[in-house]
Coordinates of C-alpha atoms in Angstrom, one line a residue:
M188 CA 54.6 2.7 142.0
R189 CA 52.1 5.2 143.5
G190 CA 54.4 8.2 142.6
S191 CA 54.7 7.1 139.0
Y192 CA 50.9 6.8 138.8
A193 CA 50.4 10.3 140.2
R194 CA 53.0 11.6 137.7
L195 CA 51.2 9.8 134.8
I196 CA 47.9 11.5 135.9
V197 CA 49.7 14.9 136.0
L198 CA 51.2 14.4 132.6
A199 CA 47.8 13.4 131.2
L200 CA 46.2 16.6 132.6
V201 CA 49.0 18.7 131.1
C202 CA 48.5 17.1 127.7
L203 CA 44.8 17.6 127.9
V204 CA 45.2 21.3 128.7
V205 CA 47.7 21.9 125.9
L206 CA 45.4 19.9 123.5
S207 CA 42.4 21.9 124.7
A208 CA 44.2 25.2 124.2
T209 CA 45.4 24.1 120.7
L210 CA 41.8 23.0 119.6
G211 CA 40.2 26.1 121.1
A212 CA 42.6 28.4 119.3
S213 CA 41.8 26.7 115.9
A214 CA 38.0 26.9 116.7
E215 CA 38.4 30.5 117.5
R216 CA 40.2 31.2 114.2
R217 CA 37.4 29.3 112.3
A218 CA 34.8 31.4 114.1
R219 CA 36.7 34.6 113.2
R220 CA 36.7 33.6 109.5
K221 CA 33.1 32.7 109.6
F222 CA 31.9 35.9 111.3
G223 CA 34.7 38.2 110.1
K224 CA 36.0 41.3 111.9
G225 CA 33.6 44.0 112.9
S226 CA 30.6 41.7 112.9
S227 CA 28.0 41.4 115.6
E228 CA 27.9 38.2 117.6
A229 CA 25.7 37.7 120.7
G230 CA 25.0 41.4 120.8
N231 CA 28.7 42.4 121.0
V232 CA 30.2 44.4 118.2
H233 CA 33.8 43.6 117.7
S234 CA 35.9 46.2 115.9
D235 CA 39.0 44.1 116.1
A236 CA 38.8 40.3 116.3
D237 CA 42.2 40.2 118.1
A238 CA 41.2 42.6 120.8
P239 CA 41.3 41.2 124.3
P240 CA 38.0 40.4 126.1
A241 CA 36.6 43.3 128.0
E242 CA 35.8 41.2 131.1
L243 CA 36.9 38.0 132.7
K244 CA 35.6 34.8 131.0
V245 CA 35.1 31.9 133.3
E246 CA 34.3 28.5 131.7
V247 CA 33.6 25.5 134.1
T248 CA 35.3 22.5 132.4
H249 CA 34.6 20.0 135.3
R250 CA 31.9 20.3 138.0
P251 CA 32.1 17.7 140.7
D252 CA 29.0 15.7 141.5
N253 CA 28.9 16.7 145.2
C254 CA 29.7 20.2 146.3
L255 CA 29.5 20.8 150.1
R256 CA 31.2 24.1 150.1
K257 CA 32.1 26.9 147.6
T258 CA 35.0 29.3 147.8
A259 CA 34.3 32.8 149.3
P260 CA 36.4 35.9 150.2
G261 CA 38.7 35.1 153.2
D262 CA 39.0 31.4 152.4
T263 CA 42.5 29.9 152.2
I264 CA 42.7 27.6 149.2
D265 CA 45.0 25.3 147.3
V266 CA 44.9 25.3 143.6
H267 CA 46.7 23.7 140.8
Y268 CA 47.1 25.7 137.5
I269 CA 48.6 26.1 134.1
G270 CA 49.0 29.6 132.8
S271 CA 49.2 30.3 129.0
L272 CA 50.1 33.3 126.9
P273 CA 47.9 34.5 124.0
D274 CA 49.8 32.2 121.7
G275 CA 49.0 29.2 123.9
K276 CA 52.5 28.8 125.2
P277 CA 52.5 27.9 128.9
F278 CA 54.4 30.3 131.1
D279 CA 53.8 28.8 134.5
S280 CA 52.5 25.6 136.1
S281 CA 52.0 24.4 139.6
F282 CA 51.8 20.8 138.1
S283 CA 55.3 21.0 136.9
R284 CA 56.5 21.8 140.6
D285 CA 54.1 19.1 141.8
Q286 CA 52.9 21.6 144.4
P287 CA 49.6 23.4 144.5
L288 CA 49.6 27.1 145.1
T289 CA 48.1 28.3 148.5
I290 CA 46.4 31.7 148.6
T291 CA 43.8 33.5 150.7
L292 CA 41.0 35.0 148.5
G293 CA 40.5 38.7 148.9
H294 CA 43.9 39.5 150.3
G295 CA 45.4 40.8 147.0
Q296 CA 47.9 37.9 146.7
V297 CA 47.0 37.1 143.1
I298 CA 45.9 39.1 140.0
P299 CA 42.3 40.4 140.1
G300 CA 41.2 38.0 137.4
W301 CA 42.1 35.2 139.8
E302 CA 40.4 36.8 142.8
Q303 CA 37.1 37.0 140.7
G304 CA 37.5 33.8 138.8
L305 CA 38.1 31.6 141.8
L306 CA 35.1 32.6 143.8
G307 CA 32.2 30.2 144.0
M308 CA 34.4 27.1 143.2
C309 CA 33.9 23.6 144.6
V310 CA 36.8 21.2 145.6
D311 CA 37.8 19.2 142.5
E312 CA 36.1 21.8 140.1
M313 CA 38.2 22.9 137.1
R314 CA 37.8 26.2 135.3
K315 CA 39.4 27.9 132.4
L316 CA 39.9 31.6 133.1
T317 CA 40.4 34.0 130.2
I318 CA 41.7 37.2 131.8
P319 CA 41.9 40.5 130.0
P320 CA 45.0 42.7 130.6
H321 CA 43.4 45.1 133.0
L322 CA 42.6 42.1 135.4
A323 CA 46.0 40.6 134.9
Y324 CA 49.4 42.5 134.5
G325 CA 48.0 45.5 132.6
D326 CA 49.9 47.7 130.1
E327 CA 53.3 46.9 131.7
G328 CA 53.1 43.1 131.7
Y329 CA 55.5 41.2 133.8
P330 CA 58.8 41.2 131.9
P331 CA 60.3 39.0 130.7
V332 CA 57.6 36.3 131.2
I333 CA 54.3 38.3 130.5
P334 CA 54.3 40.8 127.5
P335 CA 52.5 44.1 127.9
R336 CA 48.7 44.1 127.4
A337 CA 48.5 40.2 127.4
T338 CA 45.3 38.3 127.8
L339 CA 46.1 35.3 129.9
S340 CA 44.5 31.9 130.0
F341 CA 44.5 29.6 133.1
M342 CA 43.3 26.1 133.7
V343 CA 42.7 26.0 137.4
K344 CA 41.7 23.1 139.6
L345 CA 40.6 23.7 143.2
V346 CA 42.4 21.1 145.4
S347 CA 41.1 22.3 148.9
I348 CA 39.4 24.9 150.9
A349 CA 41.0 25.3 154.4

């Protein structure tokens, strides 16, 4: 019974992430139509609305009430995540394996966007990371899974700090 409850929670989280990505994409399309290509928004001039972001975008989607410790370089952490391509299609998920990923921050074990985007997190915090190509897999991509020059999105939940 306990295992089926955990699976139900994981399934609900996956559905929430997919729904969030879908709604976010349609909101982004509406904003593009409203502001148009080449318009100025928040001081940034966009010459191409489909261009990847210049920098890492970190959005905290859940912040726990009590944070006793935040991640820092050198910490070994466990994270659950779902990675999505620019079209919203998931390409990898620790939830589907029912096993969080264990990494040590600052040791080059993950892409630079993760190294930067996971710093300062609290246990149980959730973030959406939007990672431009130069902080992900660059011009080459990671064939056949990640296309060249892909901006990637990750929903990440910090499970533990060792």
